[in-house]
Coordinates of C-alpha atoms and ligand atoms in Angstrom, one line a residue:
X1 CA -223.9 88.9 -107.1
X2 CA -225.8 90.6 -104.3
X3 CA -224.6 94.0 -103.5
X4 CA -222.9 94.8 -100.2
X5 CA -225.0 97.5 -98.7
X6 CA -223.5 100.3 -96.7
X7 CA -225.1 100.2 -93.3
X8 CA -225.1 104.0 -92.9
X9 CA -226.5 104.7 -96.3
X10 CA -229.2 102.2 -95.6
X11 CA -230.1 104.0 -92.3
X12 CA -230.5 107.2 -94.2
X13 CA -232.5 105.6 -97.0
X14 CA -234.9 104.1 -94.3
X15 CA -235.4 107.5 -92.7
X16 CA -236.1 109.6 -95.8
X17 CA -239.7 109.4 -96.7
X18 CA -240.8 110.6 -100.2
X19 CA -244.2 109.8 -101.6
X20 CA -244.0 107.1 -104.3
X21 CA -240.4 106.1 -103.5
X22 CA -239.2 103.1 -101.5
X23 CA -236.0 102.9 -99.5
X24 CA -234.6 100.8 -102.4
X25 CA -235.2 103.7 -104.8
X26 CA -233.6 106.2 -102.4
X27 CA -230.5 104.2 -101.5
X28 CA -228.6 104.5 -104.8
X29 CA -229.2 108.3 -104.8
X30 CA -227.3 108.9 -101.6
X31 CA -223.8 110.0 -102.2
X32 CA -220.6 111.0 -100.4
X33 CA -220.2 114.8 -100.7
X34 CA -216.9 115.9 -102.4
X35 CA -216.4 118.3 -99.5
X36 CA -216.6 116.1 -96.4
X37 CA -217.1 119.2 -94.2
X38 CA -220.7 119.3 -95.7
X39 CA -221.5 115.9 -94.1
X40 CA -220.8 112.2 -94.3
X41 CA -223.6 111.6 -96.8
X42 CA -225.8 113.8 -99.0
X43 CA -229.2 113.3 -100.7
X44 CA -229.7 115.4 -103.8
X45 CA -233.3 116.6 -104.2
X46 CA -233.1 117.9 -107.8
X47 CA -234.6 114.9 -109.5
X48 CA -237.6 115.0 -107.3
X49 CA -238.5 118.6 -108.2
X50 CA -240.5 117.6 -111.3
X51 CA -242.6 114.9 -109.6
X52 CA -243.2 116.8 -106.4
X53 CA -243.6 120.2 -108.2
X54 CA -241.5 122.0 -105.7
X55 CA -238.1 123.7 -105.8
X56 CA -235.2 121.4 -104.7
X57 CA -234.3 123.7 -101.9
X58 CA -237.8 123.5 -100.6
X59 CA -237.9 119.7 -100.8
X60 CA -234.7 119.5 -98.8
X61 CA -236.1 121.8 -96.2
X62 CA -239.3 119.7 -95.9
X63 CA -237.4 116.4 -95.8
X64 CA -235.1 117.8 -93.1
X65 CA -238.1 118.8 -90.9
X66 CA -239.6 115.3 -91.4
X67 CA -236.4 113.4 -90.6
X68 CA -235.7 115.4 -87.5
X69 CA -239.3 114.9 -86.2
X70 CA -238.5 111.2 -85.6
X71 CA -235.7 109.4 -83.7
X72 CA -232.5 109.4 -85.7
X73 CA -228.8 108.7 -85.2
X74 CA -227.5 112.0 -86.7
X75 CA -225.4 114.6 -85.2
X76 CA -226.8 117.1 -87.7
X77 CA -229.1 117.2 -90.8
X78 CA -228.7 120.3 -93.0
X79 CA -230.5 121.5 -96.1
X80 CA -228.0 123.2 -98.3
X81 CA -228.7 124.2 -102.0
X82 CA -231.0 121.4 -102.8
X83 CA -229.1 118.8 -100.9
X84 CA -229.9 117.2 -97.6
X85 CA -226.6 116.7 -95.8
X86 CA -226.2 114.1 -93.0
X87 CA -223.6 114.0 -90.3
X88 CA -223.3 111.0 -88.1
X89 CA -222.2 111.4 -84.5
X90 CA -218.8 109.6 -84.6
X91 CA -219.3 108.5 -81.0
X92 CA -222.6 106.8 -81.9
X93 CA -221.0 105.3 -84.9
X94 CA -218.3 103.8 -82.8
X95 CA -220.8 102.5 -80.3
X96 CA -222.7 100.9 -83.1
X97 CA -219.8 99.1 -84.6
X98 CA -218.7 97.8 -81.2
X99 CA -222.2 96.5 -80.5
X100 CA -222.2 94.8 -83.9
X101 CA -218.9 93.1 -83.3
X102 CA -219.8 92.1 -79.7
X103 CA -223.0 90.5 -81.1
X104 CA -221.5 88.8 -84.2
X105 CA -218.0 87.9 -82.8
X106 CA -215.9 86.0 -85.4
X107 CA -218.8 86.0 -87.8
X108 CA -218.3 89.8 -88.2
X109 CA -217.3 90.8 -91.7
X110 CA -219.2 88.0 -93.4
X111 CA -221.8 88.9 -95.9
X112 CA -223.5 86.3 -98.1
X113 CA -222.1 87.3 -101.5
X114 CA -221.9 83.7 -102.7
X115 CA -225.4 82.5 -102.1
X116 CA -224.1 79.0 -102.2
X117 CA -222.4 79.4 -105.6
X118 CA -219.4 77.2 -106.1
X119 CA -215.9 78.5 -106.7
X120 CA -213.1 76.0 -107.6
X121 CA -209.6 77.1 -106.6
X122 CA -206.6 75.4 -108.1
X123 CA -203.6 76.2 -105.9
X124 CA -200.3 75.0 -104.7
X125 CA -200.4 72.3 -107.3
X126 CA -197.0 70.9 -106.5
X127 CA -194.9 68.6 -108.7
X128 CA -194.3 65.1 -107.6
X129 CA -190.7 64.3 -106.9
X130 CA -189.6 67.9 -107.3
X131 CA -188.8 70.0 -104.3
X132 CA -191.5 72.1 -102.5
X133 CA -189.5 75.2 -102.7
X134 CA -190.0 78.9 -101.8
X135 CA -191.5 79.5 -105.2
X136 CA -194.6 77.5 -104.2
X137 CA -195.2 79.6 -101.2
X138 CA -197.3 82.2 -103.0
X139 CA -199.6 79.9 -104.8
X140 CA -200.1 77.9 -101.6
X141 CA -200.9 80.8 -99.2
X142 CA -202.7 83.0 -101.7
X143 CA -204.9 80.1 -102.7
X144 CA -205.4 79.2 -99.0
X145 CA -206.4 82.7 -98.1
X146 CA -208.9 83.0 -101.0
X147 CA -210.3 79.6 -100.0
X148 CA -211.1 80.7 -96.5
X149 CA -212.4 84.2 -97.5
X150 CA -214.7 82.9 -100.3
X151 CA -216.1 80.5 -97.7
X152 CA -216.7 83.2 -95.2
X153 CA -218.5 85.2 -97.9
X154 CA -221.0 82.4 -98.5
X155 CA -219.5 80.6 -101.4
X156 CA -219.1 76.9 -101.5
X157 CA -215.4 76.3 -102.3
X158 CA -213.5 73.4 -103.8
X159 CA -209.8 73.5 -103.2
X160 CA -207.9 71.5 -105.8
X161 CA -204.3 70.5 -105.7
X162 CA -203.6 69.8 -109.4
X163 CA -200.6 67.7 -108.8
X164 CA -197.8 67.6 -111.4
X165 CA -197.8 63.8 -111.3
X166 CA -197.3 63.1 -115.0
X167 CA -194.5 63.5 -117.4
X168 CA -191.1 62.4 -118.4
X169 CA -189.5 63.2 -115.0
X170 CA -191.0 59.9 -113.7
X171 CA -189.1 57.9 -116.3
X172 CA -185.9 59.7 -115.2
X173 CA -186.6 59.0 -111.6
X174 CA -187.1 55.3 -112.3
X175 CA -183.8 55.1 -114.1
X176 CA -182.1 56.9 -111.3
X177 CA -183.7 54.7 -108.7
X178 CA -182.7 51.5 -110.5
X179 CA -179.1 52.7 -110.8
X180 CA -178.4 54.4 -107.6
X181 CA -181.5 54.1 -105.4
X182 CA -181.1 53.3 -101.7
X183 CA -184.2 52.2 -99.9
X184 CA -182.9 52.9 -96.5
X185 CA -181.9 56.4 -97.5
X186 CA -185.3 57.0 -99.1
X187 CA -187.0 55.8 -96.0
X188 CA -184.9 58.0 -93.8
X189 CA -184.7 61.2 -95.8
X190 CA -187.7 60.9 -98.0
X191 CA -188.2 63.8 -100.4
X192 CA -184.6 65.0 -99.9
X193 CA -183.2 61.6 -101.0
X194 CA -185.6 61.6 -103.9
X195 CA -184.5 65.1 -105.0
X196 CA -180.8 63.9 -104.8
X197 CA -181.6 61.1 -107.1
X198 CA -183.2 63.5 -109.5
X199 CA -180.2 65.9 -109.4
X200 CA -177.8 63.0 -109.9
X201 CA -179.8 61.8 -112.9
X202 CA -179.3 65.2 -114.6
X203 CA -175.6 65.2 -113.8
X204 CA -175.0 61.7 -115.2
X205 CA -177.3 62.2 -118.2
X206 CA -175.1 65.1 -119.3
X207 CA -172.2 62.7 -119.7
X208 CA -174.3 59.7 -120.9
X209 CA -177.2 60.7 -123.1
X210 CA -178.2 57.0 -123.4
X211 CA -179.8 57.5 -120.0
X212 CA -182.5 59.6 -121.7
X213 CA -183.5 56.8 -123.9
X214 CA -183.9 54.6 -120.9
X215 CA -185.9 57.2 -119.2
X216 CA -188.3 57.5 -122.1
X217 CA -188.7 53.8 -122.1
X218 CA -189.3 53.8 -118.4
X219 CA -192.0 56.5 -118.7
X220 CA -193.6 54.5 -121.5
X221 CA -193.8 51.5 -119.1
X222 CA -195.8 53.6 -116.7
X223 CA -198.1 54.6 -119.5
X224 CA -198.5 51.0 -120.4
X225 CA -199.4 50.1 -116.8
X226 CA -196.3 48.0 -116.2
X227 CA -196.8 46.9 -112.5
X228 CA -193.3 47.4 -111.4
X229 CA -193.1 50.9 -112.9
X230 CA -196.5 51.8 -111.4
X231 CA -195.3 50.7 -108.0
X232 CA -192.3 53.0 -108.2
X233 CA -194.5 55.8 -109.5
X234 CA -196.8 55.4 -106.5
X235 CA -193.8 55.3 -104.2
X236 CA -192.4 58.6 -105.5
X237 CA -195.9 60.1 -105.2
X238 CA -196.2 58.9 -101.7
X239 CA -192.9 60.2 -100.5
X240 CA -193.6 63.6 -102.0
X241 CA -197.1 63.9 -100.6
X242 CA -195.9 63.0 -97.2
X243 CA -193.4 65.8 -97.2
X244 CA -195.7 68.4 -98.6
X245 CA -198.5 67.5 -96.2
X246 CA -196.2 68.4 -93.4
X247 CA -195.8 71.8 -94.9
X248 CA -199.5 72.1 -95.5
X249 CA -200.2 71.3 -91.8
X250 CA -197.9 74.1 -90.7
X251 CA -199.6 76.5 -93.1
X252 CA -203.1 75.3 -92.2
X253 CA -203.8 74.4 -95.8
X254 CA -206.3 71.9 -96.9
X255 CA -207.7 70.5 -100.2
X256 CA -210.9 68.9 -101.3
X257 CA -209.3 67.2 -104.2
X258 CA -205.8 66.0 -105.1
X259 CA -206.8 65.1 -108.7
X260 CA -203.6 65.9 -110.6
X261 CA -202.5 65.6 -114.1
X262 CA -202.5 61.8 -114.2
X263 CA -206.1 61.8 -113.2
X264 CA -206.9 63.2 -116.7
X265 CA -205.1 60.6 -118.7
X266 CA -208.4 59.0 -119.7
X267 CA -210.3 62.2 -120.0
X268 CA -208.5 63.9 -122.8
X269 CA -209.8 61.8 -125.6
X270 CA -213.4 63.1 -125.7
X271 CA -212.2 66.7 -125.6
X272 CA -209.8 66.1 -128.4
X273 CA -212.6 64.5 -130.4
X274 CA -214.9 67.5 -129.8
X275 CA -212.1 69.9 -130.9
X276 CA -211.7 67.8 -134.1
X277 CA -215.5 67.8 -134.8
X278 CA -215.6 71.5 -134.4
X279 CA -212.8 71.8 -136.9
X280 CA -210.5 73.5 -134.4
X281 CA -207.7 70.9 -134.4
X282 CA -205.2 71.3 -137.2
X283 CA -202.1 69.3 -138.1
X284 CA -198.8 71.1 -137.9
X285 CA -195.6 69.0 -138.6
X286 CA -197.5 65.9 -137.4
X287 CA -198.6 67.6 -134.2
X288 CA -202.2 68.6 -133.3
X289 CA -202.6 72.2 -132.4
X290 CA -205.3 74.8 -132.1
X291 CA -204.3 77.8 -134.2
X292 CA -204.5 81.1 -132.3
X293 CA -202.8 83.4 -134.8
X294 CA -205.9 85.5 -135.1
X295 CA -205.6 86.3 -131.4
X296 CA -202.0 87.1 -131.5
X297 CA -200.9 83.9 -129.7
X298 CA -198.7 81.0 -130.8
X299 CA -200.6 77.8 -131.5
X300 CA -201.8 75.7 -128.5
X301 CA -200.0 72.4 -128.8
X302 CA -202.2 69.5 -127.6
X303 CA -200.8 66.3 -129.2
X304 CA -197.2 65.9 -130.1
X305 CA -196.2 64.2 -133.3
X306 CA -195.2 61.1 -131.3
X307 CA -198.8 61.0 -129.9
X308 CA -197.9 62.3 -126.4
X309 CA -200.3 64.7 -124.8
X310 CA -199.2 67.8 -122.9
X311 CA -199.7 69.9 -119.8
X312 CA -202.2 72.0 -121.8
X313 CA -204.1 68.9 -122.9
X314 CA -204.6 67.8 -119.4
X315 CA -205.6 71.3 -118.3
X316 CA -208.2 71.4 -121.0
X317 CA -209.7 68.1 -119.8
X318 CA -209.5 69.3 -116.2
X319 CA -211.5 72.5 -117.1
X320 CA -214.3 70.4 -118.5
X321 CA -214.2 68.0 -115.6
X322 CA -214.5 70.9 -113.1
X323 CA -217.4 72.4 -115.0
X324 CA -219.2 69.1 -115.2
X325 CA -218.4 68.0 -111.6
X326 CA -218.8 71.3 -109.7
X327 CA -220.7 73.5 -112.0
X328 CA -218.5 76.4 -110.9
X329 CA -219.4 80.0 -110.8
X330 CA -215.7 80.9 -111.0
X331 CA -212.8 78.6 -111.8
X332 CA -209.6 80.0 -110.4
X333 CA -206.0 79.1 -111.1
X334 CA -203.5 80.5 -108.6
X335 CA -200.4 80.2 -110.7
X336 CA -197.3 82.3 -111.3
X337 CA -197.4 84.9 -114.0
X338 CA -194.8 82.9 -116.0
X339 CA -197.8 80.8 -117.1
X340 CA -199.8 83.8 -118.4
X341 CA -199.6 82.6 -122.0
X342 CA -200.6 79.0 -121.1
X343 CA -203.8 80.2 -119.4
X344 CA -204.6 82.8 -122.1
X345 CA -204.3 80.0 -124.7
X346 CA -206.4 77.6 -122.6
X347 CA -209.2 80.0 -122.0
X348 CA -209.2 81.0 -125.6
X349 CA -209.5 77.4 -126.8
X350 CA -212.5 76.9 -124.4
X351 CA -214.1 80.0 -125.8
X352 CA -213.5 78.9 -129.4
X353 CA -215.2 75.6 -128.5
X354 CA -218.2 77.7 -127.6
X355 CA -218.1 77.2 -123.9
X356 CA -219.9 80.1 -122.3
X357 CA -218.2 79.4 -119.1
X358 CA -214.8 80.2 -120.6
X359 CA -215.2 83.7 -119.2
X360 CA -215.6 82.3 -115.7
X361 CA -212.1 80.9 -115.7
X362 CA -209.6 83.2 -114.1
X363 CA -205.8 83.1 -113.9
X364 CA -205.0 84.5 -110.5
X365 CA -201.4 85.4 -111.3
X366 CA -198.6 86.3 -108.9
X367 CA -195.0 87.5 -109.0
X368 CA -191.8 85.9 -108.1
X369 CA -190.3 85.4 -104.6
X370 CA -186.6 85.8 -104.4
X371 CA -184.3 85.7 -101.4
X372 CA -182.3 88.6 -100.1
X373 CA -178.6 88.1 -100.7
X374 CA -176.9 86.1 -98.0
X375 CA -180.2 84.8 -96.6
X376 CA -179.1 81.3 -97.3
X377 CA -176.3 79.6 -99.0
X378 CA -178.0 79.9 -102.4
X379 CA -175.2 78.5 -104.5
X380 CA -176.5 78.9 -108.0
X381 CA -179.2 76.4 -108.8
X382 CA -179.4 75.2 -105.2
X383 CA -183.1 75.0 -104.2
X384 CA -184.3 76.6 -101.1
X385 CA -186.8 74.3 -99.4
X386 CA -189.9 76.0 -98.0
X387 CA -189.8 73.8 -94.9
X388 CA -186.2 74.9 -94.2
X389 CA -187.3 78.6 -94.5
X390 CA -190.1 78.0 -92.1
X391 CA -187.8 76.2 -89.6
X392 CA -185.3 79.1 -89.7
X393 CA -188.0 81.7 -89.3
X394 CA -189.3 79.8 -86.3
X395 CA -185.8 79.5 -84.8
X396 CA -185.3 83.2 -85.1
X397 CA -188.7 83.9 -83.6
X398 CA -187.9 81.8 -80.6
X399 CA -184.8 83.9 -80.0
X400 CA -186.7 87.1 -80.3
X401 CA -189.6 85.9 -78.0
X402 CA -187.2 84.6 -75.4
X403 CA -185.4 88.0 -75.3
X404 CA -188.7 89.9 -75.1
X405 CA -190.6 87.7 -72.7
X406 CA -188.4 85.0 -71.1
X407 CA -191.2 83.8 -68.8
X408 CA -193.7 83.1 -71.6
X409 CA -195.2 79.7 -71.2
X410 CA -195.2 77.3 -74.2
X411 CA -192.6 79.3 -76.1
X412 CA -192.0 76.7 -78.8
X413 CA -195.7 76.8 -79.9
X414 CA -195.8 80.6 -80.0
X415 CA -192.5 80.7 -81.9
X416 CA -194.0 78.3 -84.5
X417 CA -197.1 80.6 -84.9
X418 CA -194.9 83.7 -85.1
X419 CA -192.2 82.3 -87.4
X420 CA -194.6 80.6 -89.9
X421 CA -197.0 83.6 -89.6
X422 CA -194.3 86.0 -90.5
X423 CA -193.5 84.1 -93.7
X424 CA -197.1 83.7 -94.7
X425 CA -197.9 87.4 -94.0
X426 CA -194.9 88.4 -96.1
X427 CA -196.3 86.4 -99.1
X428 CA -199.7 88.0 -98.7
X429 CA -198.8 91.6 -97.9
X430 CA -198.0 92.9 -101.4
X431 CA -200.2 93.2 -104.5
X432 CA -199.9 89.7 -105.7
X433 CA -198.5 90.6 -109.2
X434 CA -195.4 92.2 -107.7
X435 CA -192.1 90.4 -107.5
X436 CA -191.0 90.3 -103.9
X437 CA -187.8 89.8 -102.0
X438 CA -187.7 87.7 -98.8
X439 CA -185.5 88.5 -95.9
X440 CA -185.8 87.1 -92.3
X441 CA -185.1 90.4 -90.5
X442 CA -187.7 92.2 -92.6
X443 CA -190.5 89.7 -92.1
X444 CA -189.8 89.2 -88.4
X445 CA -189.7 92.9 -87.4
X446 CA -192.2 93.3 -84.6
X447 CA -192.5 97.0 -85.2
X448 CA -192.8 96.8 -89.0
X449 CA -195.8 96.1 -91.2
X450 CA -195.5 92.4 -90.5
X451 CA -197.3 89.3 -89.3
X452 CA -195.6 89.5 -85.9
X453 CA -196.7 93.1 -85.5
X454 CA -200.4 92.0 -86.0
X455 CA -200.0 89.1 -83.7
X456 CA -198.3 91.3 -81.1
X457 CA -201.1 93.9 -81.3
X458 CA -203.7 91.2 -81.0
X459 CA -201.9 89.8 -77.9
X460 CA -201.9 93.2 -76.4
X461 CA -205.6 93.5 -76.8
X462 CA -206.1 90.1 -75.2
X463 CA -204.0 91.0 -72.2
X464 CA -206.1 94.2 -71.8
X465 CA -209.3 92.2 -72.0
X466 CA -208.1 89.7 -69.5
X467 CA -207.7 92.4 -66.9
X468 CA -211.5 92.3 -66.7
X469 CA -213.0 89.0 -65.5
X470 CA -215.8 87.7 -67.7
X471 CA -215.2 90.5 -70.1
X472 CA -217.8 89.2 -72.7
X473 CA -220.5 89.3 -70.1
X474 CA -219.4 92.7 -69.0
X475 CA -219.6 93.9 -72.6
X476 CA -222.9 92.3 -73.6
X477 CA -225.3 95.1 -72.5
X478 CA -225.5 98.0 -74.9
X479 CA -223.6 101.2 -73.9
X480 CA -225.4 103.9 -72.1
X481 CA -225.3 107.5 -73.3
X482 CA -222.9 108.4 -70.5
X483 CA -220.6 105.5 -71.5
X484 CA -220.7 106.5 -75.1
X485 CA -219.0 109.8 -74.1
X486 CA -215.8 107.7 -73.6
X487 CA -215.7 107.3 -77.4
X488 CA -215.0 110.9 -78.2
X489 CA -211.7 111.8 -79.8
X490 CA -210.3 111.6 -83.3
X491 CA -208.3 108.4 -82.7
X492 CA -211.5 106.6 -81.7
X493 CA -213.4 108.0 -84.7
X494 CA -210.6 106.9 -87.0
X495 CA -210.4 103.4 -85.5
X496 CA -214.1 102.9 -85.6
X497 CA -214.3 104.0 -89.3
X498 CA -211.7 101.4 -90.1
X499 CA -213.4 98.6 -88.2
X500 CA -216.6 99.4 -89.9
X501 CA -214.9 98.6 -93.2
X502 CA -214.2 95.0 -92.8
X503 CA -217.2 93.6 -94.7
X504 CA -216.4 95.9 -97.6
X505 CA -212.7 94.9 -97.6
X506 CA -213.6 91.2 -97.7
X507 CA -216.0 91.8 -100.6
X508 CA -213.2 93.6 -102.4
X509 CA -210.8 90.6 -101.8
X510 CA -213.4 88.3 -103.4
X511 CA -214.0 90.6 -106.3
X512 CA -210.3 91.2 -107.1
X513 CA -208.9 87.8 -105.9
X514 CA -206.5 90.0 -103.9
X515 CA -205.8 88.8 -100.3
X516 CA -203.3 91.6 -99.8
X517 CA -206.2 94.0 -99.4
X518 CA -207.0 92.2 -96.2
X519 CA -203.4 92.2 -95.1
X520 CA -203.1 95.9 -95.6
X521 CA -206.4 96.4 -93.9
X522 CA -205.2 94.5 -90.8
X523 CA -202.1 96.7 -90.6
X524 CA -204.4 99.8 -90.7
X525 CA -206.5 98.3 -87.9
X526 CA -203.4 97.6 -85.7
X527 CA -201.9 101.0 -86.3
X528 CA -205.2 102.8 -85.6
X529 CA -205.6 100.7 -82.4
X530 CA -202.1 101.6 -81.2
X531 CA -202.9 105.3 -81.7
X532 CA -206.2 104.9 -79.9
X533 CA -204.4 103.1 -77.1
X534 CA -201.9 105.9 -76.6
X535 CA -204.7 108.5 -76.6
X536 CA -207.2 106.8 -74.3
X537 CA -207.2 105.2 -70.9
X538 CA -209.1 102.0 -70.7
X539 CA -208.6 101.5 -67.0
X540 CA -208.5 104.6 -64.9
X541 CA -207.5 104.0 -61.3
X542 CA -208.9 100.5 -61.5
X543 CA -212.2 101.6 -63.1
X544 CA -212.8 100.1 -66.5
X545 CA -214.3 102.1 -69.4
X546 CA -216.8 99.7 -70.9
X547 CA -216.9 101.6 -74.2
X548 CA -213.1 101.5 -74.6
X549 CA -212.8 97.9 -73.5
X550 CA -215.5 97.2 -76.1
X551 CA -213.4 98.9 -78.7
X552 CA -210.4 96.7 -77.6
X553 CA -212.6 93.6 -78.0
X554 CA -213.7 94.7 -81.4
X555 CA -210.1 95.2 -82.5
X556 CA -209.1 91.8 -81.1
X557 CA -212.0 90.1 -82.9
X558 CA -211.2 91.7 -86.2
X559 CA -207.4 90.9 -85.9
X560 CA -207.9 87.4 -84.8
X561 CA -210.5 86.6 -87.5
X562 CA -208.4 88.4 -90.2
X563 CA -205.3 86.5 -89.3
X564 CA -207.3 83.2 -89.4
X565 CA -208.5 84.1 -92.9
X566 CA -204.9 84.7 -94.0
X567 CA -203.8 81.4 -92.5
X568 CA -201.9 82.9 -89.6
X569 CA -202.2 81.9 -85.9
X570 CA -203.0 84.4 -83.2
X571 CA -201.2 83.6 -80.0
X572 CA -202.9 85.1 -76.9
X573 CA -199.6 85.9 -75.4
X574 CA -196.2 86.6 -76.9
Ligands
LIG601 N1 -197.6 72.0 -111.3 C1 -197.6 73.3 -112.0 C2 -196.3 74.0 -111.7 O1 -195.7 73.8 -110.7 C3 -198.7 74.2 -111.6 C4 -200.1 73.7 -112.0 C5 -201.1 74.7 -111.9 N2 -202.4 74.3 -112.2 C6 -202.9 74.0 -113.4 N3 -204.1 73.5 -113.6 N4 -202.1 74.2 -114.5 O2 -195.9 74.8 -112.5

């Protein structure tokens, strides 16, 4: 992957002239001094002593004179003990980042790390006829955020919803539908009615185990392409997808492929044959497994003794399909850590098969979401539907907004963005491997480290900007030296240093598959802006400081784009 260059280090590298060395040679030598009082960056001259046949201290002195003889952006350049120390003028740094953001607008932060390489991301991957519950939230929003961020960083991205659309649960549903199904109820209540049928099946099957035989037979009839069974199967799938698509719309989630488990039914055979040819498939009590003892794992079961294939078999076929179809650079699976073993086994089998790309498959694991006590009537075993959580968050947002700003136009739309955004931000705000506890008051706290806090700070920026007509025109010319004086002060320096970091933060998200780095970063931006805003007047007796308004614009741009990348709306007013 190309390296993300630090703009300031690059500036220094371009200005230091040493015979026989290019800026490329110089760049990696520039370091950040341990003692920041020495400067922002330092260039050590020791290694040059031999070639130049001069003492390091002398080299530093000579280079200093040379750099200062030409135009430069430094507040100071000092030669100290064989080092050349550089200090940037923080005001100039702030002006520079403002100019960059004004020029690049929402493209700011992008950096072509991908160079067109393809990343496949398997996320959300819901199960047909099972509820889309709060547990699917993380996979869906982490995957969605990675999808947008990888795109921004120049990758070509394929979002895959690996539907759980195969397995014995379909036999159970057919039996339930035949016994107790009510078409009018299904039409009216959709997935809720389907779920009730599923729950009822389990209740009745406890008393009447014969139902399970019927269910097995029904599932077999799907496998045998019985037209009536297939019709029901399609109906269940349709009802489920209609419900989950509503949630996806609210979360701004899209997929390029809905190829789920059923899609791989006819694609497992060749893979199993290859495993057999390679001598990797062994019989164990009639079942076919890949032995993984040597790697400290239980065997990977691929064909049961009754001939049935498994989740792992389909995932194996899917990995080959993805490599052949998309020639991925990375193949990501955004799935709960409960499936750690499954993915370790899967990747190991690919490796044993001699697939060099096994190392490019990554399990992007995340922790569990649970609900604060009393958040909902969570009678044991009762599922909490994600859509209901979103509805309740929106309802509560509407109440808060109405209280804060009763004259706000289009309150319902803003409440939707705030309520949904609060839930999404919550799921993205912690290191993904952590287990997290959801609570409405916590995620909706406008003063906390929350989605609404970011949205509110952004709306504040917008309202400041709107006080100046045609503010973009007003900001388009570069700042004069006199105007740059408005950027003095430590709050401004701190804010500008943070804004400058966005490209590095996004590169880090891509490298670690960790969207929470962006979430935390946006909180830092908002907090630094609020400190800047307290310390600085943007309008003084009706006169607008172009430099400070530019800073406000920069913050607005970074917050709005950052929220978009996380999948969160940015209302202009709230
Ligand atoms: N449907 C599965 C579940 O809900 C997740 C599938 C993840 N993707 C995969 N290729 N295994 O547990």
